[in-house]
Coordinates of C-alpha atoms in Angstrom, one line a residue:
M783 CA 14.9 -35.6 -6.3
V784 CA 17.1 -32.0 -6.1
P785 CA 15.5 -29.2 -4.3
T786 CA 15.1 -26.1 -6.6
I787 CA 16.3 -22.9 -5.8
A788 CA 12.5 -21.9 -5.0
G789 CA 12.4 -24.6 -2.5
I790 CA 15.6 -23.7 -1.0
L791 CA 14.3 -20.1 -0.1
L792 CA 11.4 -21.3 0.9
L793 CA 11.8 -24.2 3.1
G794 CA 15.5 -24.5 3.4
K795 CA 18.1 -24.6 6.6
R796 CA 19.7 -21.3 7.5
E797 CA 23.1 -23.2 6.5
A798 CA 22.0 -24.5 3.1
I799 CA 20.5 -20.7 2.2
K800 CA 23.8 -19.0 2.9
R801 CA 25.8 -21.6 1.0
I802 CA 23.4 -21.9 -2.2
V803 CA 21.5 -18.3 -2.2
P804 CA 24.1 -15.9 -0.2
N805 CA 22.5 -12.8 -1.7
H806 CA 19.2 -13.7 0.4
G807 CA 18.4 -12.0 3.5
G808 CA 16.1 -9.3 5.2
A809 CA 16.3 -6.6 7.6
F810 CA 13.6 -4.8 9.8
Q811 CA 14.7 -1.2 11.0
V812 CA 12.8 1.1 13.1
I813 CA 14.4 4.4 12.9
E814 CA 13.2 7.8 14.6
G815 CA 15.0 11.1 13.8
A816 CA 18.9 9.8 13.5
T817 CA 18.1 6.9 16.7
P818 CA 17.6 3.1 15.1
W819 CA 15.5 1.6 17.7
V820 CA 15.5 -1.4 15.8
D821 CA 18.0 -3.0 13.3
K822 CA 17.5 -7.0 13.1
D823 CA 18.6 -9.1 10.3
Y824 CA 17.4 -12.0 9.1
C825 CA 18.6 -15.3 6.8
G826 CA 16.6 -18.4 6.6
P827 CA 13.3 -19.6 4.8
I828 CA 10.9 -16.8 3.2
L829 CA 8.2 -18.1 5.1
S830 CA 9.8 -17.9 8.4
I831 CA 11.2 -14.4 7.5
V832 CA 8.0 -13.0 6.7
E833 CA 6.4 -14.5 9.5
D834 CA 8.7 -12.8 11.7
M835 CA 8.7 -9.3 10.0
E836 CA 4.5 -9.1 10.7
S837 CA 5.4 -9.9 14.3
M838 CA 7.7 -7.1 14.7
L839 CA 5.6 -5.1 12.7
S840 CA 2.8 -5.3 15.4
G841 CA 4.9 -3.8 18.3
W842 CA 5.5 -0.9 16.0
N843 CA 2.1 -0.2 14.4
P844 CA 0.0 2.2 16.7
G845 CA -3.9 2.1 15.6
A846 CA -6.4 5.2 15.4
E847 CA -9.5 4.4 17.4
L848 CA -12.7 5.5 15.6
F849 CA -16.3 5.0 17.2
D850 CA -19.0 3.6 15.1
G851 CA -22.1 4.1 17.4
F852 CA -21.7 2.4 20.2
Y853 CA -18.6 0.4 19.1
R854 CA -14.9 1.5 18.8
I855 CA -13.0 0.1 16.0
T856 CA -9.1 0.5 15.8
I857 CA -7.4 1.0 12.3
P858 CA -3.6 0.4 12.7
E859 CA -1.5 3.0 11.1
F860 CA -0.1 0.4 8.7
N861 CA -2.5 -2.1 7.3
V862 CA -1.2 -5.5 7.9
D863 CA -2.7 -7.2 4.8
A864 CA -0.8 -4.6 2.6
V865 CA 2.4 -4.4 4.3
R866 CA 2.6 -8.4 4.3
E867 CA 1.5 -8.5 0.4
G868 CA 4.2 -6.0 0.0
I869 CA 7.0 -7.9 1.5
V870 CA 5.9 -11.3 0.0
N871 CA 6.0 -9.6 -3.4
A872 CA 9.4 -8.1 -2.6
F873 CA 10.8 -11.2 -2.1
G874 CA 8.9 -12.9 -4.4
H875 CA 9.8 -10.6 -7.3
R876 CA 13.4 -9.4 -6.1
D877 CA 16.9 -10.2 -8.7
Y878 CA 18.5 -13.0 -6.8
T879 CA 21.3 -12.0 -8.8
V880 CA 22.1 -8.7 -7.1
L881 CA 23.7 -8.2 -3.9
G882 CA 21.4 -6.8 -0.9
Q883 CA 18.6 -7.5 1.3
V884 CA 14.9 -6.8 1.3
R885 CA 14.5 -4.0 4.4
V886 CA 11.2 -2.9 5.8
Q887 CA 11.9 0.2 7.5
I888 CA 9.7 2.3 9.9
D889 CA 10.5 6.0 10.1
E890 CA 8.7 9.1 11.0
L891 CA 7.6 9.6 7.7
G892 CA 6.1 6.4 6.9
L893 CA 6.9 2.3 6.3
S894 CA 9.0 1.5 3.3
I895 CA 9.9 -2.1 1.6
S896 CA 12.8 -2.0 -0.6
S897 CA 14.0 -4.9 -2.7
P898 CA 17.2 -5.4 -5.0
G899 CA 16.6 -5.1 -8.5
G900 CA 14.6 -3.1 -10.6
F901 CA 11.2 -3.5 -12.2
I902 CA 10.7 -6.3 -14.4
D903 CA 10.7 -5.4 -18.3
G904 CA 7.6 -3.2 -19.2
V905 CA 6.9 -2.8 -15.7
T906 CA 7.1 1.0 -14.2
S907 CA 5.6 2.7 -11.2
A908 CA 3.2 4.4 -13.3
N909 CA 1.4 1.0 -14.9
L910 CA 1.8 -1.2 -12.1
L911 CA -2.2 -1.7 -11.7
T912 CA -2.6 -1.9 -15.2
V913 CA 0.1 -3.9 -16.8
D914 CA -0.4 -7.8 -17.4
P915 CA 0.8 -10.0 -14.4
R916 CA 4.4 -11.1 -15.0
G917 CA 7.1 -12.6 -12.8
R918 CA 11.0 -12.8 -12.4
N919 CA 11.0 -15.8 -10.4
L920 CA 7.9 -17.8 -11.5
C921 CA 8.6 -21.2 -10.1
L922 CA 8.9 -19.3 -6.5
M923 CA 5.8 -17.0 -6.9
D924 CA 3.6 -19.7 -8.2
A925 CA 4.5 -21.7 -4.7
L926 CA 3.7 -18.6 -2.8
K927 CA 0.4 -18.6 -4.5
R928 CA -0.5 -22.0 -3.9
I929 CA 0.1 -21.8 -0.3
G930 CA -1.7 -18.8 -0.1
M931 CA 0.9 -16.2 0.6
A932 CA 0.7 -14.5 -2.5
E933 CA -2.2 -13.5 -4.4
R934 CA -3.6 -16.3 -6.7
T935 CA -4.4 -14.0 -10.1
G936 CA -0.8 -12.1 -10.0
R937 CA -2.7 -9.2 -8.9
G938 CA -1.0 -8.3 -5.6
V939 CA -0.3 -4.4 -6.1
D940 CA -4.4 -4.3 -6.2
R941 CA -4.7 -6.1 -3.0
I942 CA -2.0 -3.4 -1.6
Y943 CA -4.2 -0.4 -3.2
E944 CA -7.3 -2.0 -1.7
G945 CA -6.0 -3.2 1.8
L946 CA -5.1 0.8 2.3
L947 CA -8.3 2.3 0.9
R948 CA -10.8 0.1 2.4
V949 CA -9.5 1.9 6.0
G950 CA -8.9 5.0 4.7
R951 CA -5.2 5.3 4.6
H952 CA -3.4 7.3 1.8
V953 CA -2.3 5.2 -1.2
P954 CA 1.0 3.7 -1.6
E955 CA 3.5 4.8 -3.6
W956 CA 6.4 3.4 -5.8
T957 CA 8.0 6.9 -6.8
E958 CA 11.6 6.7 -5.9
S959 CA 11.9 3.1 -7.5
A960 CA 15.0 3.3 -9.7
G961 CA 17.1 0.4 -11.9
A962 CA 18.7 -0.9 -8.8
H963 CA 16.1 -1.1 -6.4
V964 CA 12.0 -1.2 -5.9
R965 CA 10.7 0.5 -3.2
L966 CA 7.3 0.5 -1.7
F967 CA 6.3 3.4 0.3
I968 CA 3.2 3.6 2.7
P969 CA 2.8 7.1 4.4
R970 CA 2.1 8.0 7.9
G971 CA -1.7 9.9 8.3
N972 CA -4.9 9.7 10.3
P973 CA -7.8 7.7 8.6
D974 CA -10.3 9.3 6.4
E975 CA -13.3 8.6 8.4
G976 CA -15.6 9.9 5.7
F977 CA -14.2 8.0 3.0
M978 CA -14.6 4.6 5.2
K979 CA -18.1 5.4 5.4
M980 CA -18.8 5.7 2.2
L981 CA -17.2 2.7 1.0
E982 CA -19.7 1.2 3.8
E983 CA -22.2 2.8 2.0
A984 CA -21.1 1.7 -1.4
R985 CA -21.0 -2.2 -0.1
K986 CA -24.6 -1.7 1.1
R987 CA -25.7 -0.2 -2.3
M988 CA -24.0 -3.0 -4.5
G989 CA -23.9 -6.0 -2.0
A990 CA -20.1 -6.1 -2.4
M991 CA -16.9 -4.0 -1.6
P992 CA -16.4 -1.6 -4.7
S993 CA -13.6 -2.6 -6.9
V994 CA -9.8 -1.5 -6.4
W995 CA -10.5 1.2 -9.5
S996 CA -13.7 2.4 -8.0
M997 CA -11.8 3.0 -4.7
L998 CA -9.2 4.6 -6.8
A999 CA -11.8 7.0 -8.7
L1000 CA -13.4 8.2 -5.3
D1001 CA -9.7 8.6 -3.7
A1002 CA -9.1 10.9 -6.6
L1003 CA -12.1 12.7 -6.7
G1004 CA -11.6 13.5 -2.8
T1005 CA -7.8 14.4 -3.1
Q1006 CA -8.4 16.3 -6.7
G1007 CA -11.6 17.9 -6.6
P1008 CA -14.0 17.3 -9.5
L1009 CA -12.6 15.6 -12.3
T1010 CA -13.3 14.8 -16.1
A1011 CA -13.2 11.2 -17.3
R1012 CA -10.1 12.5 -19.4
K1013 CA -8.5 13.7 -16.3
L1014 CA -9.4 10.8 -14.0
G1015 CA -7.9 8.3 -16.5
E1016 CA -4.5 10.5 -17.0
H1017 CA -4.3 10.5 -12.8
L1018 CA -4.9 6.6 -13.1
H1019 CA -3.2 5.7 -16.3
M1020 CA -6.1 4.2 -17.6
S1021 CA -8.1 4.8 -21.1
Q1022 CA -10.4 7.3 -21.0
S1023 CA -13.5 4.7 -21.8
E1024 CA -12.1 2.9 -18.9
A1025 CA -12.4 5.9 -16.3
E1026 CA -15.9 6.5 -18.1
A1027 CA -17.5 3.1 -17.1
T1028 CA -16.1 3.4 -13.5
L1029 CA -17.5 6.8 -13.3
E1030 CA -20.7 5.7 -14.3
G1031 CA -21.1 2.9 -12.2
L1032 CA -20.3 5.3 -9.4
L1033 CA -23.2 7.8 -10.8
L1034 CA -25.7 4.9 -11.0
I1035 CA -25.3 4.0 -7.4
G1036 CA -25.3 7.5 -6.2
L1037 CA -21.7 7.7 -4.7
V1038 CA -20.7 10.8 -7.6
G1039 CA -22.5 13.4 -9.2
Q1040 CA -22.1 15.2 -12.2
E1041 CA -22.0 18.7 -13.7
S1042 CA -21.7 20.4 -16.9
Y1043 CA -18.5 22.6 -17.0
N1044 CA -18.0 24.3 -20.3
G1045 CA -19.9 21.6 -22.5
T1046 CA -17.9 18.9 -20.6
R1047 CA -19.2 16.5 -17.8
R1048 CA -17.0 17.0 -14.7
F1049 CA -17.6 14.3 -11.8
F1050 CA -17.6 15.0 -8.0
L1051 CA -18.2 13.2 -4.6
N1052 CA -21.8 13.1 -3.6
K1053 CA -21.4 15.2 -0.1
E1054 CA -24.3 13.7 1.6
V1055 CA -22.8 10.1 1.2
Y1056 CA -19.1 11.4 1.8
G1057 CA -20.2 13.8 4.8
Q1058 CA -17.2 16.0 4.3
R1059 CA -16.3 19.2 3.4
Y1060 CA -18.0 20.4 0.0
D1061 CA -20.5 22.9 0.1
H1062 CA -20.5 23.0 -3.8
P1063 CA -19.0 20.7 -6.4
G1064 CA -15.3 22.3 -7.4
V1065 CA -15.3 25.7 -5.4
T1066 CA -13.3 26.0 -2.5
R1067 CA -12.7 28.6 -0.1
T1068 CA -9.7 30.0 -1.7
K1069 CA -11.4 30.2 -5.0
I1070 CA -8.3 29.1 -6.8
D1071 CA -7.5 26.5 -9.5
S1072 CA -6.4 23.1 -8.0
A1073 CA -3.0 23.4 -10.1
E1074 CA -1.8 26.2 -8.2
Y1075 CA -2.4 24.9 -4.5
P1076 CA 1.4 23.9 -4.3
A1077 CA 2.2 27.6 -5.1
S1078 CA -0.4 28.9 -2.7
V1079 CA 1.3 26.9 0.2
Y1080 CA 4.9 27.8 -0.8
D1081 CA 4.0 31.4 -0.7
H1082 CA 2.4 31.0 2.7
V1083 CA 5.6 29.1 4.2
L1084 CA 7.7 32.0 2.6
R1085 CA 5.2 34.5 4.5
N1086 CA 5.0 32.8 7.7
G1087 CA 7.8 30.4 8.0
S1088 CA 5.7 27.1 8.3
V1089 CA 3.0 25.3 7.6
S1090 CA 1.0 21.9 8.9
T1091 CA -1.1 19.6 7.1
G1092 CA -4.1 21.0 9.1
E1093 CA -3.6 24.4 8.1
V1094 CA -3.3 23.4 4.6
M1095 CA -6.4 21.8 4.6
S1096 CA -8.2 24.5 6.4
M1097 CA -6.5 26.9 4.1
L1098 CA -7.5 25.3 0.8
D1099 CA -10.5 23.2 1.8
V1100 CA -9.1 20.0 1.3
S1101 CA -9.0 16.6 2.6
A1102 CA -6.0 15.1 4.6
K1103 CA -5.0 13.0 1.8
H1104 CA -4.9 16.2 -0.6
A1105 CA -3.0 18.2 1.8
Y1106 CA -0.7 15.5 2.6
R1107 CA 0.2 15.2 -1.6
I1108 CA 0.5 18.5 -1.9
L1109 CA 3.1 19.1 1.0
M1110 CA 4.7 15.9 -0.6
S1111 CA 5.2 17.7 -4.1
L1112 CA 6.6 20.1 -2.3
V1113 CA 9.1 18.2 -0.4
D1114 CA 10.1 16.3 -3.6
D1115 CA 10.8 19.6 -5.3
G1116 CA 13.0 20.6 -2.4
K1117 CA 11.1 23.6 -1.8
I1118 CA 10.1 22.9 1.8
V1119 CA 11.5 19.9 4.5
R1120 CA 9.7 18.2 7.1
S1121 CA 10.6 19.2 10.8
G1122 CA 9.1 17.2 14.1
K1123 CA 7.2 14.4 14.4
G1124 CA 3.9 13.2 14.8
A1125 CA 1.2 15.8 15.8
A1126 CA 4.0 18.7 16.0
T1127 CA 4.8 18.0 12.4
R1128 CA 5.6 21.0 10.3
Y1129 CA 6.9 22.1 6.8
V1130 CA 9.5 24.6 6.6
L1131 CA 12.0 26.0 4.0
P1132 CA 15.3 23.8 3.9
D1133 CA 17.4 26.5 5.6
M1134 CA 15.4 27.0 8.5
R1135 CA 15.3 23.1 9.6
A1136 CA 19.1 23.8 9.5
E1137 CA 19.4 26.4 11.9

């Protein structure tokens, strides 16, 4: 009986792993500003590393308290199930012929999980939810599925999205993944209480939690405003017919409404269910097209020197998630940068932070 590489990675002793799979390893870091509060390296069996990283996360994962009647609910900033799935996927799908560690890092922006090696052929950040399940290390992933650490159907990405959306958090991002590595980023942010209540209402009406696609459709309508089936399909990288079927299902149970706009059906969140800020579907206080939101925010920063997420929400009458995405699009373009931490966070021009 000769152990396989998968067996060594799962259950091997530290000395055997270092000798046989020297590229294997992990790191857990917590950084605030330029100060590394935690910088711990791991070299051991995957099962042990995942357990240790999850234990480390518990000490750096503050929660937001919400009240449901007489009950107080604590929602962790980083959903533990989603993070665990991300770590397991990083070890299970990484390229073990490439130097580097699986790295979990927490900073003022959020939590990121990076793994060496790019996406498998045919997989991109845009089609992660729609591409057929495939793996680089089939024996290793099969073992992780059999012991319950990885999603059995191979749709672990779905579990990450679902774990974040069902507690009203921002959707994950893979936008910085390149050929040399894959990076999952989970941004910080307050839970969307209205979105959570809407999902609970959906569970009551359907007898089960909505599918991940229904959650993503609801999230898109909440952050983007009213959408046609074609626009929703483009946003979620799904076909128009699939988007129409998803929207029709949500329309049937009353979570979304519809209106005719220039002969085209547009769908919007049912304000009575969502309980948020939509006085009339598709109409904001600023009366500007959503495509112009980033330019309006940038103009505000030019005039006033800075802006906060709350100010963007008030100015454009959008949700916290939508405001965050608008700001991140400007950050990605290099037009603004983040300054400060926590409640004091503001977004300023690059040269202002340098001063």
